[in-house]
Amino acid sequence: MFIQLLQQAAAEFGIPLTDKQLARYDRYFQLLLVWNEKVNLTAITEPQEVAVKHMIDSLSCYDERYFPTGASVIDVGTGAGFPGLPLKVFRPDLALTLLDSLQKRLAFLQEVVVALELPDIELLHSRAEDAGRGGQREQYDVALSRAVARLNILCELCLPFVKVGGYFIALKGAQYNQEAAESKRALQVLGAEIAEIRPVTLPGLDDVRAVLYIKKVKPTPAAYPRRAGTPEKKPL
């Protein structure tokens, strides 16, 4: 059932999925349901909603112009693996790092990675503020986030991971224009600029959301990210 729902939603959105990809997404969905009984991964569990609001929403940020062959990608605050894992299933050549601060979520993701037989995936247990000052700094072609924080906060958490010339890709809700406007200072300070804002309407849903493609144009100053908790308390 889930495979058929996902296949239909993907077709409506204009994303072709192979039988192998559909089988992997279905296995991911089944594991999500099992683990969600013991770990709070998502409030969305109904098959149609998972297909659209998790899988297709994750894939909505995909554009081959921003994901070159073999690109290194970090999903910051990945939670249950969105959007990083659906993108990895769609583009297995991507070298993916899934970063999360909760070990229980990473244990779930480890089981998914093994079950789906996906190569080149690293699971990183850390807060973004700590990892962004360490060995992961400016190591990635792309940083992703589908987190609920405001964009000016996410910029400080995600841009330190991105190489100059790479992109931070943010999946945002209906207030994306307002968030983009309030992020101007953060972008200037952190060495980035908005390259594209792409409105998105998911199959069967009326609300408009957007994907923001933010280009790293110069190195992020060493002072950023600030220590854990500060970006949220004192946004740029």
Short mmCIF file of C-alpha atoms in Angstrom, two decimals:
data_model
loop_
_atom_site.label_atom_id
_atom_site.label_comp_id
_atom_site.label_asym_id
_atom_site.label_seq_id
_atom_site.Cartn_x
_atom_site.Cartn_y
_atom_site.Cartn_z
CA MET A 1 0.00 0.00 0.00
CA PHE A 2 2.72 2.48 0.97
CA ILE A 3 4.61 1.79 -2.24
CA GLN A 4 1.55 2.59 -4.35
CA LEU A 5 0.84 5.79 -2.40
CA LEU A 6 4.43 6.95 -2.70
CA GLN A 7 4.62 6.07 -6.39
CA GLN A 8 1.48 8.10 -7.09
CA ALA A 9 2.67 11.10 -5.04
CA ALA A 10 6.08 11.02 -6.72
CA ALA A 11 4.48 10.91 -10.16
CA GLU A 12 2.28 13.90 -9.29
CA PHE A 13 5.33 15.80 -8.11
CA GLY A 14 7.31 14.85 -11.19
CA ILE A 15 9.92 12.60 -9.55
CA PRO A 16 10.47 9.23 -11.25
CA LEU A 17 11.20 6.41 -8.78
CA THR A 18 12.51 2.95 -9.66
CA ASP A 19 11.20 -0.29 -8.15
CA LYS A 20 14.41 -0.60 -6.11
CA GLN A 21 13.99 2.91 -4.71
CA LEU A 22 10.33 2.28 -3.88
CA ALA A 23 11.25 -0.93 -2.06
CA ARG A 24 13.86 0.93 0.00
CA TYR A 25 11.43 3.71 0.89
CA ASP A 26 8.88 1.08 1.94
CA ARG A 27 11.43 -0.66 4.19
CA TYR A 28 12.33 2.73 5.70
CA PHE A 29 8.63 3.38 6.38
CA GLN A 30 8.15 0.00 8.07
CA LEU A 31 11.17 0.53 10.35
CA LEU A 32 9.95 4.04 11.17
CA LEU A 33 6.64 2.63 12.41
CA VAL A 34 8.33 -0.05 14.52
CA TRP A 35 10.85 2.29 16.15
CA ASN A 36 8.29 5.06 16.66
CA GLU A 37 6.60 2.83 19.24
CA LYS A 38 9.64 3.14 21.52
CA VAL A 39 11.38 6.34 20.38
CA ASN A 40 9.60 9.60 19.58
CA LEU A 41 10.63 9.98 15.94
CA THR A 42 7.59 11.52 14.27
CA ALA A 43 3.96 12.41 14.85
CA ILE A 44 3.28 11.56 11.20
CA THR A 45 2.66 7.82 10.76
CA GLU A 46 -0.30 7.49 8.37
CA PRO A 47 1.01 6.01 5.08
CA GLN A 48 -0.27 8.79 2.79
CA GLU A 49 1.13 11.49 5.07
CA VAL A 50 4.52 9.80 5.43
CA ALA A 51 4.71 9.43 1.65
CA VAL A 52 3.99 13.12 1.04
CA LYS A 53 5.09 15.01 4.15
CA HIS A 54 8.29 13.05 4.76
CA MET A 55 9.47 11.33 1.58
CA ILE A 56 8.31 13.70 -1.16
CA ASP A 57 8.94 16.76 1.00
CA SER A 58 12.53 15.59 1.51
CA LEU A 59 12.98 15.07 -2.22
CA SER A 60 11.48 18.49 -3.00
CA CYS A 61 14.87 20.11 -2.42
CA TYR A 62 16.58 17.94 -5.04
CA ASP A 63 18.06 19.69 -8.06
CA GLU A 64 21.05 18.16 -9.81
CA ARG A 65 22.60 21.64 -10.16
CA TYR A 66 23.11 21.75 -6.39
CA PHE A 67 24.06 18.08 -5.95
CA PRO A 68 27.04 17.28 -8.19
CA THR A 69 28.09 13.66 -8.64
CA GLY A 70 29.61 12.29 -5.44
CA ALA A 71 28.79 15.43 -3.47
CA SER A 72 29.45 15.39 0.29
CA VAL A 73 26.25 16.21 2.16
CA ILE A 74 25.51 16.75 5.84
CA ASP A 75 21.96 16.67 7.22
CA VAL A 76 22.01 18.88 10.32
CA GLY A 77 19.55 17.84 13.04
CA THR A 78 18.40 14.92 10.91
CA GLY A 79 15.93 13.49 13.46
CA ALA A 80 14.34 10.46 11.80
CA GLY A 81 16.57 10.92 8.75
CA PHE A 82 14.71 13.60 6.83
CA PRO A 83 15.62 14.95 4.34
CA GLY A 84 19.01 13.21 4.11
CA LEU A 85 18.05 9.54 3.83
CA PRO A 86 15.33 9.93 1.17
CA LEU A 87 17.84 11.91 -0.90
CA LYS A 88 20.46 9.18 -0.42
CA VAL A 89 18.01 6.54 -1.63
CA PHE A 90 17.31 8.71 -4.68
CA ARG A 91 20.99 9.51 -5.26
CA PRO A 92 23.14 6.68 -3.83
CA ASP A 93 26.36 8.35 -5.05
CA LEU A 94 26.04 11.11 -2.44
CA ALA A 95 28.39 10.83 0.56
CA LEU A 96 25.99 11.49 3.44
CA THR A 97 26.57 12.48 7.06
CA LEU A 98 23.56 12.38 9.40
CA LEU A 99 24.09 14.61 12.43
CA ASP A 100 21.86 14.49 15.49
CA SER A 101 22.25 15.19 19.20
CA LEU A 102 20.14 12.23 20.36
CA GLN A 103 21.76 8.79 20.36
CA LYS A 104 18.42 6.95 20.27
CA ARG A 105 17.58 8.52 16.91
CA LEU A 106 21.00 7.56 15.57
CA ALA A 107 20.43 3.96 16.69
CA PHE A 108 17.26 3.93 14.58
CA LEU A 109 19.10 5.44 11.63
CA GLN A 110 21.87 2.85 11.93
CA GLU A 111 19.31 0.06 11.58
CA VAL A 112 17.76 1.77 8.55
CA VAL A 113 21.16 2.23 6.88
CA VAL A 114 21.96 -1.46 7.35
CA ALA A 115 18.53 -2.64 6.21
CA LEU A 116 18.60 -0.46 3.09
CA GLU A 117 22.20 -1.48 2.28
CA LEU A 118 23.25 2.11 1.66
CA PRO A 119 27.00 2.86 1.37
CA ASP A 120 28.95 6.00 2.31
CA ILE A 121 26.85 7.13 5.28
CA GLU A 122 28.34 8.47 8.50
CA LEU A 123 26.29 8.90 11.67
CA LEU A 124 27.52 11.77 13.83
CA HIS A 125 26.39 12.17 17.45
CA SER A 126 26.87 15.86 18.27
CA ARG A 127 25.27 19.23 18.60
CA ALA A 128 25.67 21.32 15.47
CA GLU A 129 27.45 24.07 17.42
CA ASP A 130 30.16 21.64 18.54
CA ALA A 131 30.61 19.78 15.25
CA GLY A 132 30.73 23.05 13.31
CA ARG A 133 33.82 24.14 15.22
CA GLY A 134 35.64 20.81 14.85
CA GLY A 135 36.86 18.54 12.10
CA GLN A 136 33.60 18.80 10.13
CA ARG A 137 34.05 22.53 9.52
CA GLU A 138 33.83 23.58 5.86
CA GLN A 139 34.08 19.94 4.73
CA TYR A 140 30.81 19.61 2.79
CA ASP A 141 29.47 20.56 -0.62
CA VAL A 142 25.94 20.74 0.80
CA ALA A 143 24.38 21.18 4.25
CA LEU A 144 20.69 20.36 4.62
CA SER A 145 18.16 21.16 7.29
CA ARG A 146 14.45 20.61 7.65
CA ALA A 147 14.53 21.74 11.27
CA VAL A 148 11.91 23.98 12.87
CA ALA A 149 14.29 26.77 13.94
CA ARG A 150 14.10 30.16 12.25
CA LEU A 151 16.33 30.60 9.21
CA ASN A 152 18.69 33.11 10.84
CA ILE A 153 19.41 30.52 13.56
CA LEU A 154 19.78 27.67 11.07
CA CYS A 155 22.26 29.69 9.03
CA GLU A 156 24.62 29.89 12.01
CA LEU A 157 24.21 26.18 12.72
CA CYS A 158 24.62 24.98 9.13
CA LEU A 159 26.84 27.35 7.12
CA PRO A 160 30.04 26.55 9.10
CA PHE A 161 29.89 23.01 7.63
CA VAL A 162 29.81 24.22 4.02
CA LYS A 163 32.83 24.68 1.75
CA VAL A 164 33.17 28.02 -0.01
CA GLY A 165 31.21 27.63 -3.23
CA GLY A 166 28.88 25.05 -1.68
CA TYR A 167 25.28 25.41 -0.52
CA PHE A 168 23.15 25.35 2.58
CA ILE A 169 19.70 24.12 1.53
CA ALA A 170 16.84 24.89 3.92
CA LEU A 171 13.36 23.38 3.65
CA LYS A 172 11.01 25.94 5.15
CA GLY A 173 7.31 26.46 5.83
CA ALA A 174 4.86 29.15 4.81
CA GLN A 175 6.77 32.03 6.47
CA TYR A 176 9.82 31.53 4.25
CA ASN A 177 9.80 35.07 2.81
CA GLN A 178 9.68 36.64 6.27
CA GLU A 179 12.46 34.36 7.49
CA ALA A 180 14.60 35.16 4.45
CA ALA A 181 14.20 38.88 5.12
CA GLU A 182 15.18 38.59 8.78
CA SER A 183 18.25 36.52 7.86
CA LYS A 184 20.04 39.25 5.89
CA ARG A 185 22.46 40.16 8.68
CA ALA A 186 23.19 36.52 9.51
CA LEU A 187 24.00 35.78 5.87
CA GLN A 188 26.30 38.78 5.62
CA VAL A 189 28.14 37.89 8.83
CA LEU A 190 28.47 34.18 7.99
CA GLY A 191 29.67 34.67 4.41
CA ALA A 192 26.65 33.60 2.36
CA GLU A 193 23.89 34.83 0.08
CA ILE A 194 20.53 33.48 -1.06
CA ALA A 195 20.92 32.05 -4.56
CA GLU A 196 17.35 30.90 -5.08
CA ILE A 197 14.00 30.65 -3.30
CA ARG A 198 11.81 27.95 -4.82
CA PRO A 199 8.16 27.73 -3.70
CA VAL A 200 6.91 24.16 -3.32
CA THR A 201 3.39 22.72 -3.19
CA LEU A 202 3.26 19.06 -2.18
CA PRO A 203 0.73 16.65 -3.75
CA GLY A 204 -2.70 16.93 -2.13
CA LEU A 205 -1.72 19.83 0.15
CA ASP A 206 -2.77 23.46 -0.15
CA ASP A 207 -0.06 25.10 1.91
CA VAL A 208 2.89 26.59 0.05
CA ARG A 209 6.34 26.04 1.45
CA ALA A 210 9.74 26.69 -0.08
CA VAL A 211 13.27 25.48 -0.52
CA LEU A 212 15.99 28.10 -0.02
CA TYR A 213 19.35 27.57 -1.71
CA ILE A 214 22.00 29.60 0.11
CA LYS A 215 25.47 29.86 -1.41
CA LYS A 216 28.62 30.07 0.72
CA VAL A 217 30.67 32.84 -0.89
CA LYS A 218 33.45 33.26 1.68
CA PRO A 219 34.74 31.45 4.79
CA THR A 220 32.63 31.73 7.93
CA PRO A 221 34.45 33.72 10.65
CA ALA A 222 36.05 31.54 13.34
CA ALA A 223 33.74 33.00 16.01
CA TYR A 224 30.78 31.08 14.51
CA PRO A 225 28.97 28.97 15.40
CA ARG A 226 28.81 30.33 18.93
CA ARG A 227 28.59 27.95 21.88
CA ALA A 228 25.60 25.64 22.25
CA GLY A 229 22.35 27.47 22.96
CA THR A 230 23.60 30.95 22.05
CA PRO A 231 22.30 31.01 18.43
CA GLU A 232 18.77 30.38 19.69
CA LYS A 233 18.98 32.89 22.58
CA LYS A 234 20.70 35.63 20.60
CA PRO A 235 20.01 35.15 16.89
CA LEU A 236 22.12 37.09 14.43
#
